[in-house]
Structure formats: C-alpha cells, structure tokens
Tab-separated table of C-alpha atoms and ligand atoms in Angstrom:
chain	number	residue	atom	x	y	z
A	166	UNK	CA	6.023	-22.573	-3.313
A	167	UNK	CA	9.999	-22.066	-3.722
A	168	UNK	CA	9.485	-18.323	-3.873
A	169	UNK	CA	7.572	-18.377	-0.446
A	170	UNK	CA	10.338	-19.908	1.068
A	171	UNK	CA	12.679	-17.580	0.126
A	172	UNK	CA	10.754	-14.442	0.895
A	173	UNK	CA	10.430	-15.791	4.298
A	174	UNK	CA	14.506	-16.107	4.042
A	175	UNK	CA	14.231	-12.907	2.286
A	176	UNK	CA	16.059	-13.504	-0.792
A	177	UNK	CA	14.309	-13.044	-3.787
A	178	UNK	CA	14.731	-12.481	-7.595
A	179	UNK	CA	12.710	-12.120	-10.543
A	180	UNK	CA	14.272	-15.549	-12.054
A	181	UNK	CA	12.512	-17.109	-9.790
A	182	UNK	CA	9.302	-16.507	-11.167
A	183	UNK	CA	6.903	-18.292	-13.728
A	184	UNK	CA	7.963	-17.079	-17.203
A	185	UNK	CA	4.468	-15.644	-17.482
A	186	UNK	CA	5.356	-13.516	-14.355
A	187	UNK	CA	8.970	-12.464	-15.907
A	188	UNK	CA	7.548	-11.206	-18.952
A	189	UNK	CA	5.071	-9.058	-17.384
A	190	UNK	CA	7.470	-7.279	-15.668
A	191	UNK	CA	9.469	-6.906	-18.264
A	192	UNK	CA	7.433	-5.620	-20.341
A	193	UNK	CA	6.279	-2.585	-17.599
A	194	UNK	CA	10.181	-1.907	-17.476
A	195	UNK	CA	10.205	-1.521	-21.111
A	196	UNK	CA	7.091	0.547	-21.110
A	197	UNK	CA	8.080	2.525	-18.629
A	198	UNK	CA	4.570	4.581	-18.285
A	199	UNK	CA	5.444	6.982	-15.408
A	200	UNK	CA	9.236	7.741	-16.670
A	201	UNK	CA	10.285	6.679	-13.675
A	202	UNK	CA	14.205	6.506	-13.365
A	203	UNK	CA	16.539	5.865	-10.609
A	204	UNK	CA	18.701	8.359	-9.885
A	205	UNK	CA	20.373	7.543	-6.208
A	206	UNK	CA	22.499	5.005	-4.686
A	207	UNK	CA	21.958	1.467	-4.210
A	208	UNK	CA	22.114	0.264	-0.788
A	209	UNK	CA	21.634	-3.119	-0.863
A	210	UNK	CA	23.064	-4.875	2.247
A	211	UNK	CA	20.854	-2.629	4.772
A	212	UNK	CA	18.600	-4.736	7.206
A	213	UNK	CA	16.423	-4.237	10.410
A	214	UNK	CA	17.018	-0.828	11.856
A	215	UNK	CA	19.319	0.537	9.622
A	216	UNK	CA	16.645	-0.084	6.658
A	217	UNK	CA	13.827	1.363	8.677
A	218	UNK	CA	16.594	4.023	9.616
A	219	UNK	CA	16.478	4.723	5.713
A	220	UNK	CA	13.074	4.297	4.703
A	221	UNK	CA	12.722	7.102	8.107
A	222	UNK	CA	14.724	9.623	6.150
A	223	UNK	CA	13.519	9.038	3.121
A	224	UNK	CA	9.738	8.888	2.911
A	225	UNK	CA	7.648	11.479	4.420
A	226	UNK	CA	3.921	10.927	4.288
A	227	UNK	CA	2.227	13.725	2.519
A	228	UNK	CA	-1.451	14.176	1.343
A	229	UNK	CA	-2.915	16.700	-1.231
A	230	UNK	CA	-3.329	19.679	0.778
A	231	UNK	CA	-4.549	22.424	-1.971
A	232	UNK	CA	-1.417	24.711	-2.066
A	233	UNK	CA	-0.019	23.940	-5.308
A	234	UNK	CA	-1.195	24.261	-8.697
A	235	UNK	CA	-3.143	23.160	-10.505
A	236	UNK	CA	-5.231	22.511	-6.819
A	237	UNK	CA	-4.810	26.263	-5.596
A	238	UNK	CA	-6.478	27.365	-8.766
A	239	UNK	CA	-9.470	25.119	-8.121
A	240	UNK	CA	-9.939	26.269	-4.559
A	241	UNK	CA	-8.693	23.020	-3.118
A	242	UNK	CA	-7.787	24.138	-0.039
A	243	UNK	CA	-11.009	24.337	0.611
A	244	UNK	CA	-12.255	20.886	-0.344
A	245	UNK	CA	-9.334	18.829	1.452
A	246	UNK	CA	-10.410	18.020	5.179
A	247	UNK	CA	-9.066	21.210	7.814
A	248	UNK	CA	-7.332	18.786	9.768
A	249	UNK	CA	-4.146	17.292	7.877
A	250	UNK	CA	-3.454	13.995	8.681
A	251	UNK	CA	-0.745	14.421	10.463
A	252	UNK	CA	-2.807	16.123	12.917
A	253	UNK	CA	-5.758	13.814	12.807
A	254	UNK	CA	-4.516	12.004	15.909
A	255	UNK	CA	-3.221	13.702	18.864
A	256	UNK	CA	-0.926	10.627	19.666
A	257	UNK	CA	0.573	7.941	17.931
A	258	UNK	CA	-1.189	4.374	18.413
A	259	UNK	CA	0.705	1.742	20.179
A	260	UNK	CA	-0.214	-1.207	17.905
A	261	UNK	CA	-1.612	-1.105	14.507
A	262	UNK	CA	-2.787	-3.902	12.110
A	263	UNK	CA	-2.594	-4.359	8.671
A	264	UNK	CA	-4.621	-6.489	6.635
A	265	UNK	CA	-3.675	-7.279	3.209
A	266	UNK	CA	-6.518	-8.765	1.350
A	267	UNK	CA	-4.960	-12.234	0.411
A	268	UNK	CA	-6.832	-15.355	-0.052
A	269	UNK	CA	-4.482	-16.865	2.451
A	270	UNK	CA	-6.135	-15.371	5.319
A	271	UNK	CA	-8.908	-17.506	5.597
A	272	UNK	CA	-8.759	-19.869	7.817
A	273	UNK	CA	-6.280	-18.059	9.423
A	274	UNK	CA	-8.573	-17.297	13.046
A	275	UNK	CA	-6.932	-14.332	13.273
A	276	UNK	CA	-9.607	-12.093	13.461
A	277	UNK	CA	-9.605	-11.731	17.446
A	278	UNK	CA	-6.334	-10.464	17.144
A	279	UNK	CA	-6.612	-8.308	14.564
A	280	UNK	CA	-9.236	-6.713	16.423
A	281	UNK	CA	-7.650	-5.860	19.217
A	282	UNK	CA	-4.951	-3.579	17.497
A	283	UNK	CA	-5.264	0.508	18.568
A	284	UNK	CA	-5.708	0.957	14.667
A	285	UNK	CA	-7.019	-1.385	11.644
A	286	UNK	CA	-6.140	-0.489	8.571
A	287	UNK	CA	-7.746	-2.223	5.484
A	288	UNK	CA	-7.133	-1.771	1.352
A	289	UNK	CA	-9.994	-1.423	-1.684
A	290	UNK	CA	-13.178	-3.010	-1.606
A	291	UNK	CA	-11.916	-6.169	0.856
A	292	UNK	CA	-15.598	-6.614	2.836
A	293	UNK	CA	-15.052	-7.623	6.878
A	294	UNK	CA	-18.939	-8.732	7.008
A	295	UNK	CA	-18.848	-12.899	6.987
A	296	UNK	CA	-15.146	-12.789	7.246
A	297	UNK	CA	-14.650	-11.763	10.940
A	298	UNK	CA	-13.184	-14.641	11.987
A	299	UNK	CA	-10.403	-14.595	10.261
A	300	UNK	CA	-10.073	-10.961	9.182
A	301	UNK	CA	-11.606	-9.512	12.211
A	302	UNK	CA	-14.547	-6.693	11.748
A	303	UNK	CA	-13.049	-3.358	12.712
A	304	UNK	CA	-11.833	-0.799	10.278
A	305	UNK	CA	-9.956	2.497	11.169
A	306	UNK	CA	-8.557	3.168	8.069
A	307	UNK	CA	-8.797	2.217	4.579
A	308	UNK	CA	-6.268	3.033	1.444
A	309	UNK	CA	-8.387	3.090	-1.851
A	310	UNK	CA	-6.596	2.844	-5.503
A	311	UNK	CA	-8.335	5.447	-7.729
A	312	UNK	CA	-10.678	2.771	-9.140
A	313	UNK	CA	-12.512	2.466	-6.469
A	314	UNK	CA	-13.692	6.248	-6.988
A	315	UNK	CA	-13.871	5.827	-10.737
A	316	UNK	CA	-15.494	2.294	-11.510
A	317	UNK	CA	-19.011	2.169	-10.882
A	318	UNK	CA	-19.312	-1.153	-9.358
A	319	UNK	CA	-17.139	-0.246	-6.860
A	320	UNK	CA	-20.585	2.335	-6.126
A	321	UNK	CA	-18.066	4.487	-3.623
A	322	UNK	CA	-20.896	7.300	-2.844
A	323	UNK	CA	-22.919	4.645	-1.387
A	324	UNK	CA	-21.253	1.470	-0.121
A	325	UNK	CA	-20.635	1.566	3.572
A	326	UNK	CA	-17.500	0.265	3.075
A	327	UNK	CA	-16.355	3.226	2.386
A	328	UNK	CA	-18.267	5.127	5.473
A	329	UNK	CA	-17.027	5.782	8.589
A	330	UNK	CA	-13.524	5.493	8.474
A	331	UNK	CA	-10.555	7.611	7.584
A	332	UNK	CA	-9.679	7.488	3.624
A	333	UNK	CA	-6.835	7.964	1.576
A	334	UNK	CA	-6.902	7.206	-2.378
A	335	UNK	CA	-4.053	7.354	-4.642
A	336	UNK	CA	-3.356	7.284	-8.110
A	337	UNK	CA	-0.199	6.792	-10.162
A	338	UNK	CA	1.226	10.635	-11.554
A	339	UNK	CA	4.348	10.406	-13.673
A	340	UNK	CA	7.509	10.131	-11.943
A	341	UNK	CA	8.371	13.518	-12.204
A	342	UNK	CA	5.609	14.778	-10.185
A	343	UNK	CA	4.198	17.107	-12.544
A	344	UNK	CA	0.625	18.072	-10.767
A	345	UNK	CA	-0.595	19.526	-13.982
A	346	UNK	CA	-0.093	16.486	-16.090
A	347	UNK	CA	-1.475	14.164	-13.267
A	348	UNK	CA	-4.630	16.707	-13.105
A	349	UNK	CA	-5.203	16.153	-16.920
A	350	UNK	CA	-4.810	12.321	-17.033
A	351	UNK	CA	-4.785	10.099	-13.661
A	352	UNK	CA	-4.855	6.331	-14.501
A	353	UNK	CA	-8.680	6.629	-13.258
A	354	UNK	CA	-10.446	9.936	-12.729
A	355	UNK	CA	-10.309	10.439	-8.894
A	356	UNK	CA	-10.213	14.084	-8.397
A	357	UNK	CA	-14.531	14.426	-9.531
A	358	UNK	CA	-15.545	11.871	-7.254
A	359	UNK	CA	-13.030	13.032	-4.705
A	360	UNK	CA	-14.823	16.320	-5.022
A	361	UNK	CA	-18.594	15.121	-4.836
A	362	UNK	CA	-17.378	13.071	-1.660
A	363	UNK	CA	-16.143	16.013	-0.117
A	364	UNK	CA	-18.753	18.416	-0.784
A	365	UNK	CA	-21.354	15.176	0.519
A	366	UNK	CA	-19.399	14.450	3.675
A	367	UNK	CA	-16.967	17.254	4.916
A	368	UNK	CA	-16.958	15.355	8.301
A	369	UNK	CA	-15.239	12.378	6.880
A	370	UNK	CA	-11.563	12.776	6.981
A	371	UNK	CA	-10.342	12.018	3.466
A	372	UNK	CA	-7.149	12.488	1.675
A	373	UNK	CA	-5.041	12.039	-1.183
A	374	UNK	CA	-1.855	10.360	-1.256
A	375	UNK	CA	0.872	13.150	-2.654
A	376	UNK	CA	2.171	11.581	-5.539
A	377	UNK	CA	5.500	12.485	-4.380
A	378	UNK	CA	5.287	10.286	-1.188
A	379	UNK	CA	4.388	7.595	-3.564
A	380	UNK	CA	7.698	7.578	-5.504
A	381	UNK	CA	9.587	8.531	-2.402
A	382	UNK	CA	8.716	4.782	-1.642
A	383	UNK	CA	9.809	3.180	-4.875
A	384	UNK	CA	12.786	5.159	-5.072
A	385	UNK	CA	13.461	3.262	-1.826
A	386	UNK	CA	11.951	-0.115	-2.768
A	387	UNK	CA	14.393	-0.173	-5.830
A	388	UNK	CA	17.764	1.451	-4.040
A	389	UNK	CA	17.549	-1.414	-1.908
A	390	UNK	CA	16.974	-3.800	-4.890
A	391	UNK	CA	19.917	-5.062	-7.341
A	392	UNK	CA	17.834	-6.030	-10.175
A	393	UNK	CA	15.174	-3.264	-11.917
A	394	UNK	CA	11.800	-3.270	-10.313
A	395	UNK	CA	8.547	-2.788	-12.425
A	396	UNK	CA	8.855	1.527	-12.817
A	397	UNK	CA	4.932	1.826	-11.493
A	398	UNK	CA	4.044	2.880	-7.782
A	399	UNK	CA	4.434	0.051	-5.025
A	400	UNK	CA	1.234	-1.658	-3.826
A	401	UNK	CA	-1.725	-0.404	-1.911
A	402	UNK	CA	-0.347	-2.926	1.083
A	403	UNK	CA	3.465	-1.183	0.836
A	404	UNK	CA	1.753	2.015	0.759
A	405	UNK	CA	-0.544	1.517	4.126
A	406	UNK	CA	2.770	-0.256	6.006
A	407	UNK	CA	5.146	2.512	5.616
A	408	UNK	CA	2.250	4.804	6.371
A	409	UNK	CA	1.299	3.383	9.194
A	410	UNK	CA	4.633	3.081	10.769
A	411	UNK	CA	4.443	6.368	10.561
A	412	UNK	CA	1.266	6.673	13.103
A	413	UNK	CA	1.862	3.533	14.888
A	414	UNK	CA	4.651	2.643	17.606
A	415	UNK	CA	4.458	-1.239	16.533
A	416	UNK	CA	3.206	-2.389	13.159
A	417	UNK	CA	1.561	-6.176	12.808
A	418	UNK	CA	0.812	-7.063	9.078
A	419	UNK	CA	-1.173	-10.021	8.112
A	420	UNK	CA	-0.642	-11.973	5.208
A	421	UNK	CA	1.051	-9.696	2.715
A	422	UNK	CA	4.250	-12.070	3.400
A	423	UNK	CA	2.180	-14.949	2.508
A	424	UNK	CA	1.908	-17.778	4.977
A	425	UNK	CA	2.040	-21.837	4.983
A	426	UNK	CA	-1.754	-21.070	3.824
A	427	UNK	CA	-0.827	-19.487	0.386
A	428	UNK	CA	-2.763	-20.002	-2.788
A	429	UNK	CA	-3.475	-18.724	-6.250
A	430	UNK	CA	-6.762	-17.069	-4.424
A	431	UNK	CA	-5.999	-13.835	-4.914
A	432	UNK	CA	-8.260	-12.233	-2.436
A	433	UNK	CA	-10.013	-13.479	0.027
A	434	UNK	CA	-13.690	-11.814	-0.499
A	435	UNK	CA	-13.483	-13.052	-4.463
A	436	UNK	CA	-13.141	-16.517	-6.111
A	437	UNK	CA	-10.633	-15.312	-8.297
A	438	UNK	CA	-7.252	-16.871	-8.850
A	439	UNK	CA	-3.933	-15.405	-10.016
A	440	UNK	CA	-0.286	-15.655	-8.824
A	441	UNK	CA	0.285	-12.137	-9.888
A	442	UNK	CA	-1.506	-10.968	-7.148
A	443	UNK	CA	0.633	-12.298	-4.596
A	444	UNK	CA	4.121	-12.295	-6.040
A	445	UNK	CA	3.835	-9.336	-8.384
A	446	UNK	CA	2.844	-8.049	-12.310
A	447	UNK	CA	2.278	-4.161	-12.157
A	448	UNK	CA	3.787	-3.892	-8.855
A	449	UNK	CA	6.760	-4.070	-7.787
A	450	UNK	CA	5.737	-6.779	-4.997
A	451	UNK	CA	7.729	-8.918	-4.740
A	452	UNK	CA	11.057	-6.254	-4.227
A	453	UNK	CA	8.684	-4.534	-1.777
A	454	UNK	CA	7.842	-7.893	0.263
A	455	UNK	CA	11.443	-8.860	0.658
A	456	UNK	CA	12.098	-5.227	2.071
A	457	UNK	CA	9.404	-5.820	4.416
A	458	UNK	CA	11.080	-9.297	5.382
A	459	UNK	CA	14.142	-7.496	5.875
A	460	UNK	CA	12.878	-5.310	9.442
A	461	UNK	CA	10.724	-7.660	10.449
A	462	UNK	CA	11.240	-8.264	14.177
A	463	UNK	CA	8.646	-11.101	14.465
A	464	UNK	CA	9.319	-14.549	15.118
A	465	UNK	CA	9.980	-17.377	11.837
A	466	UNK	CA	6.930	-18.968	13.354
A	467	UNK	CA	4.558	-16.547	12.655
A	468	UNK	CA	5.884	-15.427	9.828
A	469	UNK	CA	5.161	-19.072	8.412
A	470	UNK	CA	2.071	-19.964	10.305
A	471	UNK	CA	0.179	-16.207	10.895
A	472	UNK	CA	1.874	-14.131	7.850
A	473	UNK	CA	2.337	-11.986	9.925
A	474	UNK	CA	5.392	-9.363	10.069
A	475	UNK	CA	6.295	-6.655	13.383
A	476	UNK	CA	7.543	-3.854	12.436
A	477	UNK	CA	9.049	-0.670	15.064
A	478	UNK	CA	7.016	2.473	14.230
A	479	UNK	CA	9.383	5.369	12.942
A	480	UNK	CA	9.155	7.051	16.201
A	481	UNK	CA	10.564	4.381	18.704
A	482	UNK	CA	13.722	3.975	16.337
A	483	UNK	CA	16.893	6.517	17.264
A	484	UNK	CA	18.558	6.932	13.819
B	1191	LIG	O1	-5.544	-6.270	-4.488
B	1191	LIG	P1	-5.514	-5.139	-3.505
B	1191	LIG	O2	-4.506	-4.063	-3.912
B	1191	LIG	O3	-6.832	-4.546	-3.201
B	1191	LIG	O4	-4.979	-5.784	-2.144
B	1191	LIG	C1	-4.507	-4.981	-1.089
B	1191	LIG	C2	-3.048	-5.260	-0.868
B	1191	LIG	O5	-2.856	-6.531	-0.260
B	1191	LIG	C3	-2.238	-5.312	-2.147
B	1191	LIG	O6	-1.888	-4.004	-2.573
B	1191	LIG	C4	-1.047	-6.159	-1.762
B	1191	LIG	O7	-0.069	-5.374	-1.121
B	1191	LIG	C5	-1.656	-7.132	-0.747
B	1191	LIG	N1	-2.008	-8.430	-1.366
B	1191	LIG	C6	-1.069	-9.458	-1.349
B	1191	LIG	N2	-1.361	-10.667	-1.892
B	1191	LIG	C7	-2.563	-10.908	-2.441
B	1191	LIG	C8	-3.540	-9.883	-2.481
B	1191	LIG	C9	-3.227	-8.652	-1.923
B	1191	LIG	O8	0.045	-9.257	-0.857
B	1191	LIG	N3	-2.849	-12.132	-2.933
C-alpha cells in the first residue's frame, strides 16, 4: 500500500518493492532477452508539459506497413489494411478513455463515464459483457499482445471480442529492430494468424505495432528513470496511452495508476491474484506509471478515488 502512495506522489523505486518483485526484475536485467541498451541522455527532472514535450519528439506511432523486408518479400503490402492508421480518422477525437484491465475497477461505477468518451480503447481479452457498470460496454479500439493471436484459448478467429473494432497487436523484436530476426522468432507467432485474419476480414482495420515505436517508448520510459528498468517492451496499457494521445485531444485513463480500490486481483474479468500485475515483473510498470503520474493534469482526488489520470493529446501542446 506504501508504493500506491507514492506513485500517486510520483516517486517511486524498485527498493520499494517485495523482494519477490526485486528479484524478478533483476533477473530480466540480467537476462537481457531483447539486447536492449540505453544509449541517450537521462532526463530525469522533466514533468507535465515538458515530459509530454519529450515523449512528442520522441515517439512516433508506426504500424507494419509492408515496405521493408522481410514483409515486402511476402507481399505484405498487400495484406496490411489500405488505410494506415494515421489516416483511419479524418480528425482527432476530443476525449478518449483508457481502460486498463485492473481488478481495482470494480466497483468503481465508472462505466457511464467511460462511455461517454469520443474513443474507448481496451487491452487483451478484458470482456465488457457483465462488467458495464463499472467498465462501461463500448469498445473502439483494442491493443492485443501476440498471445492473443497465438494461444488457442484466447480462440481470436472467433471471439467477438475481437470483432468490430480497430486492432493493433504487438510483439517484442530485439532491440535492435532487426525485422528478419523478429520474422523468424516473435515471442508468440503473430504474423500466421495475422495473415488468416486479414485474408478473413479485409474490412477490419488491423495493424501491427512497428517494433521500433515500441522501443522508442522504453528508450523514453528509462531516460526519464535513474535506476535500470526491466530491458523488455513497456506494457500493453503504456503502449495504448501514448498512442492514444496521439489521436486524442484529452486522454482519461482508468485504473492503470491504481486507486484507493487496489488489490492483488490482477484483472478484473479473472479471479486471479498477483502484485506483479499491478506494480511490475516483465514490464517495466512501475517506471512507466510514475511517468504517467508525472503529466497528469487531473485532480489528487481522482487520482485516489477514480484512478483515473488526464492527459493533453500531443496536438494541443506547443513544444
Ligand atoms: O494484463 P493486461 O496486459 O492484459 O492488462 C492491460 C494493461 O492494463 C496492462 O498492460 C497494464 O498496463 C494495465 N494493468 C495494470 N494493473 C493491473 C492489470 C493491468 O496497470 N492489475
């Protein structure tokens, strides 16, 4: 409960952690899968606009879009949707919403206010049927890890979670952004099912998440960070915030800065309990939810009492 506090003061560190939680990480910094090292500057002191001033400069939202090898080879350009997303929408929304999946939601009633949000965006397999009340029941988009497309009890050609609204999977390619090695072994085999999906529905806008925008966002997440973050990709929530502040002129997230409501549940569609999945094992979470602590523009009060962060979209801020 300590940490919480001081992520809503926005000072955090790794000591504060169980030792369970310390080890973890350090063992994915020894490990070091993806290679990842950092080479820039670290800018530690930045806050509210400056940060987002940054993180504007910095990290540039890009999806797979069949140009480079080994994708040209395989005729992607002609699987990935005609419309890149940055065209998808012919303006930016004014206010977008974005769930995180925490157990801490429920209860929350927040549901009707999620709802009402130009744009909804939503991670994995978390369900909004018997959970509207607190998570509210529209979805515009929805950020998928590659296990969703490679486990098959996520069944992703037929759930209709995964229907009607705007995709975008990712998966983890070493740091250096080497396309062919990616191609020949992603964490989870994405690219076949990514395939089969296209070729099924060629209507559905669906994308994936350059692997280069991914890193563009740790390499951010740790320059603002004194002490060494786990070296694997920041979480599916990090990923949908920055992207949506991108398409969105205001930004509301929900309970990825975890309320006065905060358990061990890790999510709130699954009885399954685990600190890690709030405050951080593979990811990097905890570095990337003080960031987000440090340009929020919301009140203290709903911070504690909603979890819920504001963020300015990248196109209202003058840098
Ligand atoms: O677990 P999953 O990645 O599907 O959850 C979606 C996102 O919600 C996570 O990537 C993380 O950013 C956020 N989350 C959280 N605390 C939890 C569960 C999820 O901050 N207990």
């Amino acid at each position: 409960k300590s940490v919480i506090r001081k992520l809503w003061k926005g000072d955090v560190s790794a000591r504060m952690l169980s030792v369970h939680l310390q080890r973890a990480q350090k063992n994915y910094v020894n490990m070091n899968k993806h290679r990842a090292v950092y080479g820039g500057r670290r800018k530690t002191q930045l806050r509210g606009r400056e940060l987002l001033c940054e993180m504007k400069k910095q990290v540039h939202v890009r999806t797979l879009d069949g140009s480079e090898q080994p994708f040209s080879g395989l005729g992607w350009d002609r699987f990935v949707p005609t419309r890149p997303l940055e065209q998808l929408y012919q303006a930016q929304f004014s206010t977008c919403a974005v769930v995180a999946s925490a157990g801490a939601i429920l209860n929350s009633n927040l549901g009707k206010e999620i709802d009402s949000h130009d744009a909804v965006l939503r991670f994995n397999s978390a369900p909004t049927e018997g959970y509207e009340k607190d998570v509210g029941n529209k979805t515009t988009l929805r950020i998928i890890n590659s296990q969703i497309l490679a486990k098959p009890q996520h069944r992703f050609s037929t759930s209709s979670l995964y229907k009607d609204v705007v995709l975008l999977a990712w998966d983890p390619a070493p740091y250096t952004v080497n396309l062919h090695k990616w191609y020949q072994s992603p964490d989870y085999d994405l690219f076949r099912p990514y395939v089969e999906h296209r070729q099924r529905r060629p209507a559905q806008p669906f994308y994936i998440l350059h692997p280069a925008f991914l890193w563009q966002m740790w390499d951010v997440i740790q320059g603002h960070t004194q002490e060494e973050i786990q070296p694997n990709p920041p979480s599916s929530g990090f990923i949908g915030i920055v992207l949506m502040l991108s398409l969105c002129e205001e930004v509301h997230v929900y309970e990825y800065i975890p309320s006065v409501r905060q358990t061990d549940l890790c999510h709130y569609h699954e009885r399954y309990y685990d600190i890690a999945c709030t405050l951080g094992a593979y990811h990097p979470l905890l570095y990337e939810k003080m960031l987000i602590q440090h340009m929020n523009i919301g009140s203290e009060r709903d911070l504690k009492m909603n979890g819920k962060v504001t963020l300015s979209g990248f196109s209202t801020v003058n840098c």
